[in-house]
Every structure is written in C-alpha cells, then in structure tokens.
Short mmCIF file of N, CA and C in Angstrom, two decimals:
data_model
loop_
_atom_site.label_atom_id
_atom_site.label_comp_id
_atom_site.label_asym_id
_atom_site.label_seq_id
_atom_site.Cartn_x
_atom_site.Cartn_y
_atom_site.Cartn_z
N UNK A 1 0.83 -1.18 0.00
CA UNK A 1 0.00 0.00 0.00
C UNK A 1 0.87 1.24 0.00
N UNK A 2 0.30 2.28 -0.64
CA UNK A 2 1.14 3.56 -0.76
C UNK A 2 1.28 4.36 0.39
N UNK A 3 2.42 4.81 0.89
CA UNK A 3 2.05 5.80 1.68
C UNK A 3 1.48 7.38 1.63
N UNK A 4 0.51 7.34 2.27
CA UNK A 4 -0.01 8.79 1.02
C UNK A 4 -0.25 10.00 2.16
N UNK A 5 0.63 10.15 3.27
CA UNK A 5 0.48 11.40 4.03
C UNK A 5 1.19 12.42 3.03
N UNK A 6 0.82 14.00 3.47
CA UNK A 6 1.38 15.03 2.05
C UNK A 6 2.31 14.91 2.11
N UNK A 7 3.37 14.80 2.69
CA UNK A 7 5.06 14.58 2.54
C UNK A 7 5.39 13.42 1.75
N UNK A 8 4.63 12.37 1.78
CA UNK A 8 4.72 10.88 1.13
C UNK A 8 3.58 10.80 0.36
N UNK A 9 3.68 11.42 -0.85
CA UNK A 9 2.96 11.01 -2.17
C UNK A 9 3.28 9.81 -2.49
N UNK A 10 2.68 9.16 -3.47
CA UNK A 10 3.04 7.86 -3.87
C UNK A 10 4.10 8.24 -5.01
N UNK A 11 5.12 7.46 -5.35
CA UNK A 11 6.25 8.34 -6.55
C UNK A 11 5.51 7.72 -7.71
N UNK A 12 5.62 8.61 -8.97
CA UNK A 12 5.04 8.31 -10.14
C UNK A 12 6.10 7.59 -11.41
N UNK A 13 5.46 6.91 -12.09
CA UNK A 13 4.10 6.62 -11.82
C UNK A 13 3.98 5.57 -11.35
N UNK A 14 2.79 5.59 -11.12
CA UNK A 14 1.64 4.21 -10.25
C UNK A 14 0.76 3.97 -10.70
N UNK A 15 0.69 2.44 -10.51
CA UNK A 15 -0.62 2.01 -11.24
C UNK A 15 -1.58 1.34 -10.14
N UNK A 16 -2.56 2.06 -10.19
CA UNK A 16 -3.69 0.99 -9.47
C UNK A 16 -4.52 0.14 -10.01
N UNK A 17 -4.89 -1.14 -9.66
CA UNK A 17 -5.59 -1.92 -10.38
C UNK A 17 -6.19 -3.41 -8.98
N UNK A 18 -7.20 -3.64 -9.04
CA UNK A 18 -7.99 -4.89 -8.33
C UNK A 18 -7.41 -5.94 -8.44
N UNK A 19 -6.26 -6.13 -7.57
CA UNK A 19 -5.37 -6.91 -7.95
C UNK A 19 -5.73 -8.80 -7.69
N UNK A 20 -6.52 -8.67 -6.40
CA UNK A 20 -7.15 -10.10 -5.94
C UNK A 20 -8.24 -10.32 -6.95
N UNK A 21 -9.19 -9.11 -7.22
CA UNK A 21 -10.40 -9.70 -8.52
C UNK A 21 -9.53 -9.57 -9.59
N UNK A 22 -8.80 -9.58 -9.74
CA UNK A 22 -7.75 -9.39 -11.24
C UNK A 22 -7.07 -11.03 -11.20
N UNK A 23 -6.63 -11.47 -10.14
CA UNK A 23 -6.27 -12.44 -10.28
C UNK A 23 -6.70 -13.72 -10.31
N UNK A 24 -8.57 -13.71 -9.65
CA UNK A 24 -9.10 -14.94 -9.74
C UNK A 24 -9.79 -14.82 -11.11
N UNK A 25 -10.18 -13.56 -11.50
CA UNK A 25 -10.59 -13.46 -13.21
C UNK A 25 -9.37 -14.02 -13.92
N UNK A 26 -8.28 -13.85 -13.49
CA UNK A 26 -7.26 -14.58 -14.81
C UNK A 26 -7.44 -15.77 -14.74
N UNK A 27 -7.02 -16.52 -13.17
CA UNK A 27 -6.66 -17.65 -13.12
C UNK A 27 -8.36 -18.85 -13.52
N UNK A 28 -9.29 -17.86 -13.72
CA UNK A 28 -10.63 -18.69 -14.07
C UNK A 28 -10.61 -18.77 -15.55
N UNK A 29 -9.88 -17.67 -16.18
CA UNK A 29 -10.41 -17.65 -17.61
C UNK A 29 -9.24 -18.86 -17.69
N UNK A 30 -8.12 -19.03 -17.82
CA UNK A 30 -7.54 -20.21 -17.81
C UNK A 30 -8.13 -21.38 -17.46
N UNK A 31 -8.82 -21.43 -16.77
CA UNK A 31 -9.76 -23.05 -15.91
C UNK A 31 -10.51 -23.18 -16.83
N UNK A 32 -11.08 -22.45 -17.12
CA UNK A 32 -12.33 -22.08 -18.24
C UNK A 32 -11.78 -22.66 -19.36
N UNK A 33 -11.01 -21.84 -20.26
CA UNK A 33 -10.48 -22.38 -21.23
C UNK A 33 -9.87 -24.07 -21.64
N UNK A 34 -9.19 -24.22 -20.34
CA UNK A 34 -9.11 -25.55 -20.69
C UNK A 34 -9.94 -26.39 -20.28
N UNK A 35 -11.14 -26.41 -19.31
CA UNK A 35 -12.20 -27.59 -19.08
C UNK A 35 -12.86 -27.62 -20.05
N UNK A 36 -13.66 -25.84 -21.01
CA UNK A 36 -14.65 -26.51 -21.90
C UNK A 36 -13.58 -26.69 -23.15
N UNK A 37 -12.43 -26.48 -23.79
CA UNK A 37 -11.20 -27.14 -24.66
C UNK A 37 -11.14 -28.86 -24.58
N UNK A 38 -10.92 -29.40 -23.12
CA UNK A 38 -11.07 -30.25 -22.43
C UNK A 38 -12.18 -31.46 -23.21
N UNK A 39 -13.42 -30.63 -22.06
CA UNK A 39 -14.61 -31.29 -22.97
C UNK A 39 -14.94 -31.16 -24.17
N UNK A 40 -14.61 -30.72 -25.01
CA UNK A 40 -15.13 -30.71 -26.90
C UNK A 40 -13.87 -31.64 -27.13
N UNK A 41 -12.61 -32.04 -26.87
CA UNK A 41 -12.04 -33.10 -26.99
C UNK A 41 -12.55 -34.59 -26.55
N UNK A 42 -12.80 -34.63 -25.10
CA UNK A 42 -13.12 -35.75 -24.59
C UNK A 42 -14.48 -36.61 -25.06
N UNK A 43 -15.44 -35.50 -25.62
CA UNK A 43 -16.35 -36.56 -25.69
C UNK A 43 -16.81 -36.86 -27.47
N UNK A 44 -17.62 -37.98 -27.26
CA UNK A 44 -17.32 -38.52 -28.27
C UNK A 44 -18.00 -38.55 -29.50
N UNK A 45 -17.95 -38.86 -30.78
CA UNK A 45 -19.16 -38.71 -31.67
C UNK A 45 -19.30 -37.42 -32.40
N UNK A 46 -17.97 -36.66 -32.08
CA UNK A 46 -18.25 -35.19 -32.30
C UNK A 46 -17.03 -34.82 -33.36
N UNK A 47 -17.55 -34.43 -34.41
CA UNK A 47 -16.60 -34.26 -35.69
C UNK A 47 -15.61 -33.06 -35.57
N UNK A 48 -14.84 -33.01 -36.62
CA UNK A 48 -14.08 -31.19 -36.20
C UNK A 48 -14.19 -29.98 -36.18
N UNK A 49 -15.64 -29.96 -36.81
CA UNK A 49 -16.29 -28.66 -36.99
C UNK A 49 -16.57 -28.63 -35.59
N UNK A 50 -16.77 -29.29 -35.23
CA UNK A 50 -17.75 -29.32 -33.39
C UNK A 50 -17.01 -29.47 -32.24
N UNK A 51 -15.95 -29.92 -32.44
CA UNK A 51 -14.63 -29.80 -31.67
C UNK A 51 -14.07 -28.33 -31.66
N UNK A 52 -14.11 -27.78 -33.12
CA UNK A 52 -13.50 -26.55 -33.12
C UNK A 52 -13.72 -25.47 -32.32
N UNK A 53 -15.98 -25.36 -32.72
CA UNK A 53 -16.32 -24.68 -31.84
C UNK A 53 -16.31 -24.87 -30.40
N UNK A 54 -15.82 -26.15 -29.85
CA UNK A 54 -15.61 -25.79 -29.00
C UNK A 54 -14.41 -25.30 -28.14
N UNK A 55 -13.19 -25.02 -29.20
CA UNK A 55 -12.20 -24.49 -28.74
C UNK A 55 -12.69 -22.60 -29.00
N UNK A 56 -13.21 -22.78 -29.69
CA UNK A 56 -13.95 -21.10 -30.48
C UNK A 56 -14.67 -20.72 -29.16
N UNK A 57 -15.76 -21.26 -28.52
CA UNK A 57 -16.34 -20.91 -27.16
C UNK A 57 -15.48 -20.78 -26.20
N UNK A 58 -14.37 -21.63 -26.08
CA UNK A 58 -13.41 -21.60 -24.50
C UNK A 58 -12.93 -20.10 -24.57
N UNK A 59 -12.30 -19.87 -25.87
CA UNK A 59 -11.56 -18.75 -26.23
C UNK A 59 -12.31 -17.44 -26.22
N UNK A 60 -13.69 -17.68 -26.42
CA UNK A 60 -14.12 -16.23 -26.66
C UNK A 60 -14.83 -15.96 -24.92
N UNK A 61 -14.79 -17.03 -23.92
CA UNK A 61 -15.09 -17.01 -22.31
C UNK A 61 -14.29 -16.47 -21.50
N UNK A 62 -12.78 -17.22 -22.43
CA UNK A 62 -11.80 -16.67 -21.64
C UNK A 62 -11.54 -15.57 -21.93
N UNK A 63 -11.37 -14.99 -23.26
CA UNK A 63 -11.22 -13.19 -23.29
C UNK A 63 -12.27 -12.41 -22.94
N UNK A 64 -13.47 -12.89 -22.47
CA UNK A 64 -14.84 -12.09 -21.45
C UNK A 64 -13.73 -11.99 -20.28
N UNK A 65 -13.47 -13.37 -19.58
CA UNK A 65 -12.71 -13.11 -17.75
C UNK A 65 -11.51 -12.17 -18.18
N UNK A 66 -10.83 -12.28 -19.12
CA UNK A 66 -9.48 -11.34 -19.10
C UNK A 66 -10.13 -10.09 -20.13
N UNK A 67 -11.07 -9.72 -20.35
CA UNK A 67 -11.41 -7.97 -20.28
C UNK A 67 -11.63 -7.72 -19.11
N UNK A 68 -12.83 -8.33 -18.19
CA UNK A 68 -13.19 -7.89 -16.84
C UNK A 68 -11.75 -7.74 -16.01
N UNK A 69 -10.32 -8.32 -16.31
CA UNK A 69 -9.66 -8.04 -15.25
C UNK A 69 -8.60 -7.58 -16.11
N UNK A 70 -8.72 -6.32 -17.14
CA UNK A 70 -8.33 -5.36 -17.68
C UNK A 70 -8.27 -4.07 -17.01
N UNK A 71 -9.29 -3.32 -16.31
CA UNK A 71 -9.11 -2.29 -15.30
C UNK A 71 -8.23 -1.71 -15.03
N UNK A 72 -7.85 -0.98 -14.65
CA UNK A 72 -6.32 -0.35 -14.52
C UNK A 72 -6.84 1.42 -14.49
N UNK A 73 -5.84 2.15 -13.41
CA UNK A 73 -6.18 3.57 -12.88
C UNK A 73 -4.00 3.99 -12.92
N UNK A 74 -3.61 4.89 -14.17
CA UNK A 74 -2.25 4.92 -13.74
C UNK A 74 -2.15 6.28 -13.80
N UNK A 75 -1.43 6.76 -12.52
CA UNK A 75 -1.08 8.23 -12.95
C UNK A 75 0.57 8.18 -13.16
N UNK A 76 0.56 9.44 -13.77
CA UNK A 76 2.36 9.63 -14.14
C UNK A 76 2.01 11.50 -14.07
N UNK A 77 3.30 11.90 -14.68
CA UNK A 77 3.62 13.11 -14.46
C UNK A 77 3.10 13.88 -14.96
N UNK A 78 2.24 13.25 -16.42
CA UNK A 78 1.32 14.24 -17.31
C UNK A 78 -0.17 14.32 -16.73
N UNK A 79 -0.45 13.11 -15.61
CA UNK A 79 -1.67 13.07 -15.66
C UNK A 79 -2.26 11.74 -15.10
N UNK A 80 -3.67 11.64 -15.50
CA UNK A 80 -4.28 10.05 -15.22
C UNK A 80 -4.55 9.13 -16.19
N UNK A 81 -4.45 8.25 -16.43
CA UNK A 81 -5.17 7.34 -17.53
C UNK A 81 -6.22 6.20 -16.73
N UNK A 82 -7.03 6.57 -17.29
CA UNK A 82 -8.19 5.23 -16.48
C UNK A 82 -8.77 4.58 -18.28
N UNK A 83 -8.40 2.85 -17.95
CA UNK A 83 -8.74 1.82 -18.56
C UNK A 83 -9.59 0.93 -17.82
N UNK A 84 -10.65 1.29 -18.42
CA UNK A 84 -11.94 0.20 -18.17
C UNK A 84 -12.01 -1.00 -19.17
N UNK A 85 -13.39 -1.07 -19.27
CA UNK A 85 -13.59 -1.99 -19.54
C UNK A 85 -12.80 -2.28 -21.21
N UNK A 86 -13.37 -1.36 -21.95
CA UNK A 86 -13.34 -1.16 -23.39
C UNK A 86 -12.36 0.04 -23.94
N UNK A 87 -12.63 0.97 -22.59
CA UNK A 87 -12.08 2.30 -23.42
C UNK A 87 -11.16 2.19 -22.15
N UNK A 88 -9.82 3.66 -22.90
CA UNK A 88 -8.84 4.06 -21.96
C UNK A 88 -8.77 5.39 -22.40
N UNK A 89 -8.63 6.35 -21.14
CA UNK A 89 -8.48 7.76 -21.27
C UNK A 89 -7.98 8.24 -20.32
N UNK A 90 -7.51 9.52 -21.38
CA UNK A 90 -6.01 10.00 -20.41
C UNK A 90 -6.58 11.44 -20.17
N UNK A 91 -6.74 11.33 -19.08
CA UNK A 91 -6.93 13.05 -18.53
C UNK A 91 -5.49 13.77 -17.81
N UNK A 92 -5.71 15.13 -18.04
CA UNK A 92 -4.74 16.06 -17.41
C UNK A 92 -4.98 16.53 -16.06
N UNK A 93 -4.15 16.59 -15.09
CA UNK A 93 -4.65 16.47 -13.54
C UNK A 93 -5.13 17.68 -13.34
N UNK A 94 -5.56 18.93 -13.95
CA UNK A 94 -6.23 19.91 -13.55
C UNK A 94 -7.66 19.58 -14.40
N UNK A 95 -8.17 18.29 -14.55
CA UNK A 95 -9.27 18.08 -15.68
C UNK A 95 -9.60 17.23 -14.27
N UNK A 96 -9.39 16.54 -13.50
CA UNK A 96 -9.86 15.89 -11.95
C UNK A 96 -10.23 16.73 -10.94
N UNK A 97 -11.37 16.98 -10.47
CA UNK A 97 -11.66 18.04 -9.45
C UNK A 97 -11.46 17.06 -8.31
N UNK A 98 -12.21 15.66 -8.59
CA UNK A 98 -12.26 15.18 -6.85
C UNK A 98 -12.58 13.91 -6.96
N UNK A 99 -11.96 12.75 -6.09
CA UNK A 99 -11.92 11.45 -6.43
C UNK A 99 -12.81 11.03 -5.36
N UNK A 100 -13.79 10.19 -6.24
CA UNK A 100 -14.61 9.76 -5.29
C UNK A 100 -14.92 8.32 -4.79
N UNK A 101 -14.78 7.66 -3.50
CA UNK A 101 -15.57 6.74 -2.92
C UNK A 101 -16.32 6.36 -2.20
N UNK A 102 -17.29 6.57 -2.40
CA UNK A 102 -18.73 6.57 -1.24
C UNK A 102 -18.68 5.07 -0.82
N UNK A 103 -19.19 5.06 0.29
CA UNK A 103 -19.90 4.13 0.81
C UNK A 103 -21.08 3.18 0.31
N UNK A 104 -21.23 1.88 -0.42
CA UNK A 104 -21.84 1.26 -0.96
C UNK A 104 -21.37 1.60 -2.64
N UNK A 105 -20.23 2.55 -3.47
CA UNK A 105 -19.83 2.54 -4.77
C UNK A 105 -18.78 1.23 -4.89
N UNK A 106 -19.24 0.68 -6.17
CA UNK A 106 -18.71 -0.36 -6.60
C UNK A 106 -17.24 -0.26 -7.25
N UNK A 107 -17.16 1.19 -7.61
CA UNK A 107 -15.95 1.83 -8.19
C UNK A 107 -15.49 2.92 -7.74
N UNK A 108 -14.28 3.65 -7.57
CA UNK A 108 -14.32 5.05 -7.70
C UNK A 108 -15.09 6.47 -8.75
N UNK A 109 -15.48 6.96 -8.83
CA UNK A 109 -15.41 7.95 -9.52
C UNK A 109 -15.02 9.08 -9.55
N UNK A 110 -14.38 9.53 -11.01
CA UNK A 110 -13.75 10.90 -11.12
C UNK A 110 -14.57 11.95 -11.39
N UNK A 111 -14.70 13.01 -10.73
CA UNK A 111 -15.44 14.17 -11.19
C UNK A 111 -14.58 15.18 -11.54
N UNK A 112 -14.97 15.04 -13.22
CA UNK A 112 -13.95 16.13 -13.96
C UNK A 112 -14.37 17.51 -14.07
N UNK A 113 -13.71 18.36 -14.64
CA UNK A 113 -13.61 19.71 -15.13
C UNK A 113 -15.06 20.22 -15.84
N UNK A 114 -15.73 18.85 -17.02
CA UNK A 114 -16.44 19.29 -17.87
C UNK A 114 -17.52 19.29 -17.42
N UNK A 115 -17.82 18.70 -16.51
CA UNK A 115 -19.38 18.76 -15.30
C UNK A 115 -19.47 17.11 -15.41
N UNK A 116 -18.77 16.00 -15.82
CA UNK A 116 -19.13 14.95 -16.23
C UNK A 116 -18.42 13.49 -15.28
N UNK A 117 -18.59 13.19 -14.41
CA UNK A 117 -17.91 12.12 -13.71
C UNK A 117 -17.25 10.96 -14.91
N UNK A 118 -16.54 10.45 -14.16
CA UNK A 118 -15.76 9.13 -15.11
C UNK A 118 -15.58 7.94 -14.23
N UNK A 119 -16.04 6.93 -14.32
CA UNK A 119 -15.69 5.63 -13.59
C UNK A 119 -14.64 5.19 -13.42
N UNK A 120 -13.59 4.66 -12.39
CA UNK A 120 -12.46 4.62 -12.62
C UNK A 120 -12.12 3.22 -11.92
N UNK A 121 -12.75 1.93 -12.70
CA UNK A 121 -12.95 0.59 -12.52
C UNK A 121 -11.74 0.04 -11.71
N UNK A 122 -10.48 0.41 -11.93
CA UNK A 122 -9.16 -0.23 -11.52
C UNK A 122 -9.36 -0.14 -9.98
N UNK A 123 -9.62 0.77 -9.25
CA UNK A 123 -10.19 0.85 -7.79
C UNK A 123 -11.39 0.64 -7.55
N UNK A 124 -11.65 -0.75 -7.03
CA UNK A 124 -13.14 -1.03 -6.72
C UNK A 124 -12.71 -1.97 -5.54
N UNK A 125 -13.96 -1.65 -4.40
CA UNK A 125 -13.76 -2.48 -3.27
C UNK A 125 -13.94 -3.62 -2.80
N UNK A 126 -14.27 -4.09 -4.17
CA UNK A 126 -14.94 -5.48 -3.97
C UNK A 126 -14.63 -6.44 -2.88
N UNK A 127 -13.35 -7.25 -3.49
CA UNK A 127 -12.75 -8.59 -2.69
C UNK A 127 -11.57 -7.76 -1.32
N UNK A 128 -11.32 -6.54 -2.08
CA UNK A 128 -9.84 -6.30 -1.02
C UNK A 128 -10.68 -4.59 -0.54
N UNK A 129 -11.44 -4.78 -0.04
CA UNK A 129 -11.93 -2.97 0.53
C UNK A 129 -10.90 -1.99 1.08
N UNK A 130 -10.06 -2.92 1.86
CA UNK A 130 -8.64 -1.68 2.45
C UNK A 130 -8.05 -1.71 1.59
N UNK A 131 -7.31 -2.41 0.69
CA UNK A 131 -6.60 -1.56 -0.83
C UNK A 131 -7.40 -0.46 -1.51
N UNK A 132 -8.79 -1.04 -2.08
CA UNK A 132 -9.43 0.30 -2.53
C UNK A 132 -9.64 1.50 -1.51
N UNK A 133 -9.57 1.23 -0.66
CA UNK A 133 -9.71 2.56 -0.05
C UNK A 133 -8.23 3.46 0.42
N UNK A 134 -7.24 2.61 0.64
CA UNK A 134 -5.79 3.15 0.30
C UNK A 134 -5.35 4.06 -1.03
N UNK A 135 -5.65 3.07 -1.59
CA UNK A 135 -5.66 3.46 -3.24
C UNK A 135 -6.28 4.69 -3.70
N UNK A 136 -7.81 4.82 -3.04
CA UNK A 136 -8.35 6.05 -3.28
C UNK A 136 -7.74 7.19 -2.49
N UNK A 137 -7.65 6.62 -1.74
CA UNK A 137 -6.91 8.14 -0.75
C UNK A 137 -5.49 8.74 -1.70
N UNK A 138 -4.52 7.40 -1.66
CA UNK A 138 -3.65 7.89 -2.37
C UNK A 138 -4.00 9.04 -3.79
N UNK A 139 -4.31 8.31 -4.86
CA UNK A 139 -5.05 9.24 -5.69
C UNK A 139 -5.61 10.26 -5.52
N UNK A 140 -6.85 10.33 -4.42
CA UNK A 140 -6.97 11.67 -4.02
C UNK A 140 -5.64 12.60 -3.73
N UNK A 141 -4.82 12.27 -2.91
CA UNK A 141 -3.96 12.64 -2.63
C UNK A 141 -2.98 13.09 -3.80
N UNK A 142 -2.41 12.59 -4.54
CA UNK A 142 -2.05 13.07 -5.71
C UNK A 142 -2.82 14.00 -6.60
N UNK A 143 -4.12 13.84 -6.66
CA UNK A 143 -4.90 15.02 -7.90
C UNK A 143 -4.91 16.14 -6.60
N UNK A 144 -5.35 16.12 -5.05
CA UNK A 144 -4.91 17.34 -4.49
C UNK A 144 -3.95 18.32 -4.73
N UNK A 145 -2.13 17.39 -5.17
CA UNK A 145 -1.26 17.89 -4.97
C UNK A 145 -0.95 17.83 -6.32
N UNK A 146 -1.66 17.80 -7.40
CA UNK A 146 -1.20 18.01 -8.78
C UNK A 146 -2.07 19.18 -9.51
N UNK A 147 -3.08 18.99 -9.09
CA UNK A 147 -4.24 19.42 -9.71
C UNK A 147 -4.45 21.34 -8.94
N UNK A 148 -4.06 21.47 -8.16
CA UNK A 148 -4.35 22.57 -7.67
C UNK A 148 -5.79 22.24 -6.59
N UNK A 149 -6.40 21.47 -6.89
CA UNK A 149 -8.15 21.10 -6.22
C UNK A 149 -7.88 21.51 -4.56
N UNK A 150 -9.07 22.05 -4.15
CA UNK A 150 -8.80 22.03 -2.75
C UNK A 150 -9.33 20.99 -1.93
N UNK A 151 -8.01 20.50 -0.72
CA UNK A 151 -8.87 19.52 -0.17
C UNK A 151 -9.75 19.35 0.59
N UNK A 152 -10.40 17.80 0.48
CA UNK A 152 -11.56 17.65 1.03
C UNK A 152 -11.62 16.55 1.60
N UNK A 153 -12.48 16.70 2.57
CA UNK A 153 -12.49 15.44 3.83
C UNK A 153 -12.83 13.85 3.20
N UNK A 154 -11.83 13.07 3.69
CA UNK A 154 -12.24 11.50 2.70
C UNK A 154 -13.76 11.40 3.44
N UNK A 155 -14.37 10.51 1.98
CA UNK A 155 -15.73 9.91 2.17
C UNK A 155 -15.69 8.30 1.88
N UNK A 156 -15.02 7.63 3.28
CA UNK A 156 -15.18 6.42 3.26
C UNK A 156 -16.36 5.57 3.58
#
C-alpha cells in the first residue's frame, strides 16, 4: 500500500488496479479455457467442426474473464489514464476536481472539469476494501497535490 500522508505522495508513476479480482478473473479464464477445450475433446461422436467450436467458445469465455480483469487507474507526471472496460483515457490532472468513494460505490469515480464524472474501474472495493480505499486516498492525494483542487475530507 502507498504511503499517502502530504510529505509521502506515492512516486510516479503508479498504477492501481484490483489486484485479488484481477487475479481470480485470470486464473478462471484459464480453468475455463481448458475444461470446456477439455470437454469438446473428450467426448465422443463429435466431428471437427464441433470440436473446433468448441475451442472457439473456451476462447471467446476466456477473453470475457481477461477484459473484466483489464481495469487499470495509472497516474504519471502528465496526468491520469483510467482503462476500463473497453475504453482508456487519459486526462490532465487539472481536468480531476475530486476522487470519489462513497460508501456502498462499486468503483471510484472521477469528477472532472467538464461537469461529467468518469468511472475509474481499476479501484473497486470489492474482494480487497482496504486496498481500494488506500488506493483512493492515495489518488486523491495526488490530484490534491497536482491538480491545484482544494482539499476535502475523505468519504469512506
């Protein structure tokens, strides 16, 4: 975990990301892949068109579990990049007013410059709640001290 009192920023860059749901999504899409691979081999009566698809299904299950544990929140010196699900975008740290984690949010969210929040999937509290909430502080902590924003009391 980062240390994130104002003297101890986290050094850049850093990447945050759900590292325990990141890792049972990998290690499933692998299980995945090879049980139903597995089964379209093992059983019987089943030609190669039908075998194939079922290497075609393992493969397209397993890249569902490894998008979901794609996520990722990195800042560096220019800024933030948050990679969700599909998309990745790079904001400039005076474009972050205030990082948010409420109580019962499944994710962080960023509330930017343009009036428009941004989801920022890589910090979510799911399986590990004291990392995401480290994590958020940290971050807060950095767009405080990058961004010019004034601070504001955490909302854990």
């Amino acid at each position: 975990m980062p240390d994130t009192t104002p003297d101890h920023l986290p050094a850049l860059p850093v990447t945050f990301r759900p590292g325990r749901t990141r890792a049972v999504l990998m290690v499933l899409a692998v299980v995945t892949f090879v049980t139903v691979t597995a089964l379209g081999m093992l059983l019987g009566g089943l030609g190669p068109g039908e075998r194939l698809s079922f290497v075609l299904t393992a493969l397209v299950l397993a890249g569902v579990l490894l998008l979901l544990a794609r996520p990722r929140v990195v800042a560096d010196e220019t800024g933030v990049t948050v990679v969700n699900l599909t998309a990745r975008r790079h904001l400039a740290w005076p474009e972050i007013l205030r990082v948010n984690l409420r109580q019962g949010d499944p994710w962080v969210f960023l509330d930017l410059s343009d009036g428009t929040s941004l989801p920022a999937l890589g910090i979510q509290p799911g399986i590990a709640r004291q990392r995401a909430l480290a994590d958020a502080r940290a971050l807060r902590d950095l767009v405080e001290a990058r961004s010019g924003a004034l601070p504001e009391a955490p909302r854990d």
